[in-house]
GROMACS .gro file of C-alpha atoms in nm:
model
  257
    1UNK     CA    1   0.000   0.000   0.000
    2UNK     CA    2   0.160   0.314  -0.077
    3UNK     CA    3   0.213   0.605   0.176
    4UNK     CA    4   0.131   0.939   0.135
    5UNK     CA    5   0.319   1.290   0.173
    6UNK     CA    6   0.257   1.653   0.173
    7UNK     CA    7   0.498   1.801   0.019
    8UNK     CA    8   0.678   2.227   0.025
    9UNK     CA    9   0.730   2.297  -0.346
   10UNK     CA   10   0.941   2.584  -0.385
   11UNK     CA   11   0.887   2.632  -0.796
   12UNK     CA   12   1.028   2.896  -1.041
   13UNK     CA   13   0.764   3.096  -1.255
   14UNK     CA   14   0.856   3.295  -1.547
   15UNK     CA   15   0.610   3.387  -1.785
   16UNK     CA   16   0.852   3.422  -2.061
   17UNK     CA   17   1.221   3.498  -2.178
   18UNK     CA   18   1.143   3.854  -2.161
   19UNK     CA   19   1.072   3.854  -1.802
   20UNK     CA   20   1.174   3.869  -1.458
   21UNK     CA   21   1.106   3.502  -1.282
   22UNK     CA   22   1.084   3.429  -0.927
   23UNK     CA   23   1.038   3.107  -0.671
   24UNK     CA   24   0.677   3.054  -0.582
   25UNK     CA   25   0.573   2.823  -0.330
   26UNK     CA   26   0.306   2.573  -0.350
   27UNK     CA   27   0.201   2.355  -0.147
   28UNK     CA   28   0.171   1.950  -0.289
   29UNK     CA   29  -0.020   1.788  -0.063
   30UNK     CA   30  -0.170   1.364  -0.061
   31UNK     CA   31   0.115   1.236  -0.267
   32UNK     CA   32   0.162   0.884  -0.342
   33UNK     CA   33   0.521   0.760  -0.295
   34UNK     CA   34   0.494   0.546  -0.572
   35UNK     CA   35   0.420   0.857  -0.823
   36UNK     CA   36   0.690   0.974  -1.025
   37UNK     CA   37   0.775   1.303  -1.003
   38UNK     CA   38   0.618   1.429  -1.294
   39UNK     CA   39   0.294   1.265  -1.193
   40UNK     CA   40   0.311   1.460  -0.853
   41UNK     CA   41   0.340   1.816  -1.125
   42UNK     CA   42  -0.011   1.637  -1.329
   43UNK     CA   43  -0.136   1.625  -0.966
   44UNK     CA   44  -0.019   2.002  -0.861
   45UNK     CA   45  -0.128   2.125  -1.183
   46UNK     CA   46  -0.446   1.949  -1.167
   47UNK     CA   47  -0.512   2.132  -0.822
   48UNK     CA   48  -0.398   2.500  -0.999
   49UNK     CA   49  -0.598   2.434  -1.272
   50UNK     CA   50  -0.935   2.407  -1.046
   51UNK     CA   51  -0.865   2.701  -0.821
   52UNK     CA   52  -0.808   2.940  -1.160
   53UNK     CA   53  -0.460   2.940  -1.176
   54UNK     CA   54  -0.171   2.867  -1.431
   55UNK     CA   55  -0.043   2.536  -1.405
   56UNK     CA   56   0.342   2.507  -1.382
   57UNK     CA   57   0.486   2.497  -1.734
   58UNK     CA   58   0.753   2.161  -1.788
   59UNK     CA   59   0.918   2.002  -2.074
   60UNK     CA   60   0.813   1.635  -2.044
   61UNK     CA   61   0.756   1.357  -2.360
   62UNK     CA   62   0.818   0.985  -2.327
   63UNK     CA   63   0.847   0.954  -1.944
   64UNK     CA   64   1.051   0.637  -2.032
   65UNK     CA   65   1.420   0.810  -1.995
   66UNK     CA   66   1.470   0.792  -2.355
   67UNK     CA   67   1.398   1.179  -2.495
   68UNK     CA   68   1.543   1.366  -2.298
   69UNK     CA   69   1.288   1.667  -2.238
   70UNK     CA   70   1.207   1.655  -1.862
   71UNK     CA   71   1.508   1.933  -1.798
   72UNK     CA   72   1.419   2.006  -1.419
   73UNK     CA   73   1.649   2.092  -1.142
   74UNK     CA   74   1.565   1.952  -0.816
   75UNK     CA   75   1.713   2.063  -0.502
   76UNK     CA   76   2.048   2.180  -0.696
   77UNK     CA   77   2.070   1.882  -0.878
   78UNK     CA   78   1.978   1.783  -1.266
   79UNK     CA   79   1.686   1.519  -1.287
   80UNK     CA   80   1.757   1.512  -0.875
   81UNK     CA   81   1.883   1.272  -0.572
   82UNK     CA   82   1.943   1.001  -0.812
   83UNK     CA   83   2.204   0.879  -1.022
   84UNK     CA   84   2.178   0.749  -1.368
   85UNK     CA   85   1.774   0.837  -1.413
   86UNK     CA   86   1.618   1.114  -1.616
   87UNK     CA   87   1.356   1.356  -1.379
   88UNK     CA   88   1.071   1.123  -1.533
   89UNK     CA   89   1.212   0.802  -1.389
   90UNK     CA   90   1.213   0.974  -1.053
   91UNK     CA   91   0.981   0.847  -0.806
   92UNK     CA   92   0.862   1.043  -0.464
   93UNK     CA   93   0.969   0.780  -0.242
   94UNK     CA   94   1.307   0.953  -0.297
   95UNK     CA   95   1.160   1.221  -0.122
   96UNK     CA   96   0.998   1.219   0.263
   97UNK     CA   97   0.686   1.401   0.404
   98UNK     CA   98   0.679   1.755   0.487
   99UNK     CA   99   0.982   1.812   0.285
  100UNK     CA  100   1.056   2.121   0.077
  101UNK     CA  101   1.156   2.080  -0.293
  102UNK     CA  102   1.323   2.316  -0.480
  103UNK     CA  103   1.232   2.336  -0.868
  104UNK     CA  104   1.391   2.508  -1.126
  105UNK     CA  105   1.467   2.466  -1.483
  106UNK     CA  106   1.816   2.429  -1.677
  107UNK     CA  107   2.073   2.752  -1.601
  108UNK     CA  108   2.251   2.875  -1.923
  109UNK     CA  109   2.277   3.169  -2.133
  110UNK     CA  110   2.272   2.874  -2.440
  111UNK     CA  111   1.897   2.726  -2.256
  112UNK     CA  112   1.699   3.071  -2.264
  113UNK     CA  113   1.406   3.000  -2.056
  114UNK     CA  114   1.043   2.949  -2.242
  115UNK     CA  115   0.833   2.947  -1.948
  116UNK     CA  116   0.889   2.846  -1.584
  117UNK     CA  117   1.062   2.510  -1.605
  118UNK     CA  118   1.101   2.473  -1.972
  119UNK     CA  119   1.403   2.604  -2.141
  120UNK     CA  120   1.499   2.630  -2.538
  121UNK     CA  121   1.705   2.364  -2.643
  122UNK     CA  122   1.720   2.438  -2.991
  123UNK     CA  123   2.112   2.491  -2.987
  124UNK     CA  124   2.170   2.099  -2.918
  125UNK     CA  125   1.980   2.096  -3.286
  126UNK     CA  126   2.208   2.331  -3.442
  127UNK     CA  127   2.562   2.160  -3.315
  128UNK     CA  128   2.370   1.829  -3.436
  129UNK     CA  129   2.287   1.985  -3.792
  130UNK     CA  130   2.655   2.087  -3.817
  131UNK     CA  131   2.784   1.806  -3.897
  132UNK     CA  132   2.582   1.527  -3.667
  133UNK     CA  133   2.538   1.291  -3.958
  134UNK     CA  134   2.731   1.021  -4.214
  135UNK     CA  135   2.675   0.999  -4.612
  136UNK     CA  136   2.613   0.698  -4.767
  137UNK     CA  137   2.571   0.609  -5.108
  138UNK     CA  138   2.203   0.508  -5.222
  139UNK     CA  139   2.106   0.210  -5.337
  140UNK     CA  140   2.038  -0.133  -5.150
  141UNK     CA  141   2.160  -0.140  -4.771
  142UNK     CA  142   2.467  -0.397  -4.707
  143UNK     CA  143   2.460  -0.685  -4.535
  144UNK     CA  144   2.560  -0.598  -4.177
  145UNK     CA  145   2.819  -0.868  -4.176
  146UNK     CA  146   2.971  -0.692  -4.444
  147UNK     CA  147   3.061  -0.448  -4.234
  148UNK     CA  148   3.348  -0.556  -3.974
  149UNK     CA  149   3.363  -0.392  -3.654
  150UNK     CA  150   3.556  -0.501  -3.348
  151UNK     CA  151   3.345  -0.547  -3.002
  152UNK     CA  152   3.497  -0.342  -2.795
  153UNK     CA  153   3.486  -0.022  -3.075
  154UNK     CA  154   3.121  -0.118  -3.113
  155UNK     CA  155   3.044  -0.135  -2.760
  156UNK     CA  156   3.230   0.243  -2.712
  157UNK     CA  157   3.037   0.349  -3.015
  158UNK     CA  158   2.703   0.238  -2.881
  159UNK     CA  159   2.811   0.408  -2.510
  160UNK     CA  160   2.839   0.731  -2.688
  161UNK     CA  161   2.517   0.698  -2.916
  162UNK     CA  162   2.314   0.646  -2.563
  163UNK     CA  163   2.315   1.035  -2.504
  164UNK     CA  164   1.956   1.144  -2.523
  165UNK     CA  165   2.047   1.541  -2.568
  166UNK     CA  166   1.933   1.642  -2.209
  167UNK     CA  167   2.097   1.856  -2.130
  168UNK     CA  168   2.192   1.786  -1.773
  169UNK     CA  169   2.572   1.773  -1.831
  170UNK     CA  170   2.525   2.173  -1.930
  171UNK     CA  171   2.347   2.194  -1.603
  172UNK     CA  172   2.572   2.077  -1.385
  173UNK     CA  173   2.855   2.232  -1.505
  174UNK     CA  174   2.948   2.560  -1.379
  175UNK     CA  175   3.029   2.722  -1.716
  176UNK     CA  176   2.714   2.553  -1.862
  177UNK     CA  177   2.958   2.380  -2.095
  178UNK     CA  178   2.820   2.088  -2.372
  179UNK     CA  179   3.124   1.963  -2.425
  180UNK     CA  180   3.009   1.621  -2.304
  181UNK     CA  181   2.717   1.643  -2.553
  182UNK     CA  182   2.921   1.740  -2.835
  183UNK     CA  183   3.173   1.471  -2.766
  184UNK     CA  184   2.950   1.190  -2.769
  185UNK     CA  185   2.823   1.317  -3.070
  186UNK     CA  186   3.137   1.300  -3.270
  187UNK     CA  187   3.281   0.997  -3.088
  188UNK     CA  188   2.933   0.780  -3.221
  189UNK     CA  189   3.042   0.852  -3.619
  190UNK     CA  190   3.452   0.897  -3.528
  191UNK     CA  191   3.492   0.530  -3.351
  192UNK     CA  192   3.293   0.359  -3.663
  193UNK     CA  193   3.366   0.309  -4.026
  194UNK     CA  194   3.048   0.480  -4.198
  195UNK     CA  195   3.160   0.777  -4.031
  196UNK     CA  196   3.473   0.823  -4.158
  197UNK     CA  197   3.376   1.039  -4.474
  198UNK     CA  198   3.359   1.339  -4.292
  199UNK     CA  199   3.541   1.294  -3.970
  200UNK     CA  200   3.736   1.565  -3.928
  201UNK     CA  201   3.470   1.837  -4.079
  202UNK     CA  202   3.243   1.664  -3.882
  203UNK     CA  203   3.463   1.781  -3.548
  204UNK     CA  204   3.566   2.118  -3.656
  205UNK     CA  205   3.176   2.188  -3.734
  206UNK     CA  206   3.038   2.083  -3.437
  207UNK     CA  207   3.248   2.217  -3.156
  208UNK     CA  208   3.247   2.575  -3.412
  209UNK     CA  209   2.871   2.574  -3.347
  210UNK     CA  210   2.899   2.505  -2.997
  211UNK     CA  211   3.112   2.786  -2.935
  212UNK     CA  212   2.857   3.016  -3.155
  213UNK     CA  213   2.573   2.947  -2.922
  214UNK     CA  214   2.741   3.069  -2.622
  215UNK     CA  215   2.851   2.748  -2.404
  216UNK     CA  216   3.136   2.761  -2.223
  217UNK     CA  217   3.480   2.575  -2.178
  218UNK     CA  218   3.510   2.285  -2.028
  219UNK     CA  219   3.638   2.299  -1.613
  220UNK     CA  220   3.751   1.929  -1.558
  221UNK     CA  221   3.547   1.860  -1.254
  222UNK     CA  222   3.386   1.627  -1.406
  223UNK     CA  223   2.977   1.704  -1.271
  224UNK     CA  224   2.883   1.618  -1.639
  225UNK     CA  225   2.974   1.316  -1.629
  226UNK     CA  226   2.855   1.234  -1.287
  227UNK     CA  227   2.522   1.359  -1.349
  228UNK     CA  228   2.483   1.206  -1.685
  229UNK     CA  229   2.150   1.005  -1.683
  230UNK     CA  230   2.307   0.767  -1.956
  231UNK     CA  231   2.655   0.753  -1.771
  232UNK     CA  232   2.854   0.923  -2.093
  233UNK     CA  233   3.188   0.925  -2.031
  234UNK     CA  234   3.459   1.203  -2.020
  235UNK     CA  235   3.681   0.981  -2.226
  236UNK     CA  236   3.453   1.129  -2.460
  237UNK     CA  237   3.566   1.481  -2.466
  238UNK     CA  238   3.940   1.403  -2.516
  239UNK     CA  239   3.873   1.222  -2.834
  240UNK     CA  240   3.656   1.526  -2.926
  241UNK     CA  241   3.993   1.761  -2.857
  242UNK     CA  242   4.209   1.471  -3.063
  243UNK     CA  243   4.000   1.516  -3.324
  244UNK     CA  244   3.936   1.876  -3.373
  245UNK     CA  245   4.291   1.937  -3.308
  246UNK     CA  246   4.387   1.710  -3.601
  247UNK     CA  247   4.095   1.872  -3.833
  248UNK     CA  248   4.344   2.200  -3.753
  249UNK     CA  249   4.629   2.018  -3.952
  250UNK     CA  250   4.455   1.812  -4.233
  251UNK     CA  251   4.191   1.862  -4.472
  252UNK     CA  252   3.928   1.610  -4.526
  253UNK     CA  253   4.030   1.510  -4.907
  254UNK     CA  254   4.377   1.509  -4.803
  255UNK     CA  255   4.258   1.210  -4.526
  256UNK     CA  256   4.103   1.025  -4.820
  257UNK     CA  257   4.308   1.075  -5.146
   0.00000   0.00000   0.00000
């Protein structure tokens, strides 16, 4: 049987990216500990919606920890207490009665805020249309077989390809860096053959755009990584480096003539 909570929620409101926000409190009150935290928002909003009031505006999607859009900071940390689940895969038993809960959405000049918890993400789109993608001849696909790849390169390629564009390693990091994001990015085409064409472009592109929109440099502390819902590593980023650095010295047709 599950118990239930009242709940402090201490919630930023901002009506838009023009204007000033601030921390409201609400009160959540009968929550189930089996909920998941975005069920316990349904529920607040719910109540809001009945006394007149604007719900609380949040990013959410799949609620399965595969899309990446529920970008909430909870009690200073991204997607909250836990490690290695997105805010959707949180569930209030993490969380005890008469607690306060601090909400607040994703801090970076790169994430503008929308409206109260949601942010614009639209720069992880841009880096990713730089050069996120492989060319392939048309025609009928290849057998996979035909296609050798050693284990252990697969398995790092598939590691890197897990990162479901958060967001949470900007979060965490104090110069709201996405070097983590941009790393596994290039590291998913770099470690594999059908990624080869473009390589080096493909580097050089991507970390260009990422310094356009405005995120920082990297600090070394290493919060991205620990507060990665899909454990990316920071192994990552120094291939990212390796490879930019060497786009700096050759040119793509000289790699492949």
């Amino acid at each position: 049987m599950s118990a239930h909570m009242n709940l402090t929620l201490k919630v930023w409101r901002q009506k838009n990216d023009k204007s000033k926000g601030q921390f409201v409190t609400i009160q959540a009150n009968d929550i189930a500990d089996d909920m998941s935290f975005l069920e316990m928002l349904d529920i607040v909003n719910d109540d809001l919606t009945r006394k007149g009031e604007d719900p609380i505006y949040f990013d959410h999607d799949c609620r399965e920890g595969i899309c990446g859009m529920c970008s909430l900071v909870i009690n200073g940390r991204p997607h909250g207490p836990k490690y290695g689940i997105t805010t959707c895969q949180l569930h209030m038993r993490s969380f005890h009665d008469g607690q306060t809960i601090v909400i607040e959405p994703w801090r970076a000049a790169a994430f503008p805020v929308l409206k109260d918890l949601a942010t614009d993400r639209t720069a992880f789109d841009r880096i990713q249309q730089a050069g996120g993608y492989v060319n392939v001849n048309t025609g009928g696909a290849q057998d996979a077989n035909n296609i050798l790849i050693p284990k252990r390169i697969a398995d790092e390629a598939f590691e890197s390809a897990t990162c479901i564009g958060c967001g949470a390693c900007v979060a965490a990091c104090k110069n709201a860096s996405a070097m983590l994001f941009v790393s596994a990015k290039i590291s998913q085409f770099a470690l594999l053959p059908q990624g080869q064409t473009e390589r080096y472009e493909r580097a050089q592109a991507m970390v260009d755009q990422m310094d356009a929109e405005g995120f920082g440099n990297c600090t070394n502390t290493g919060a991205c990584e620990a507060e990665c819902p899909k454990g990316i590593k920071l192994t990552n980023i120094a291939r990212m480096n390796r490879e930019y650095l060497t786009a700096k010295f050759f040119r793509e047709e000289d790699i492949h003539n």
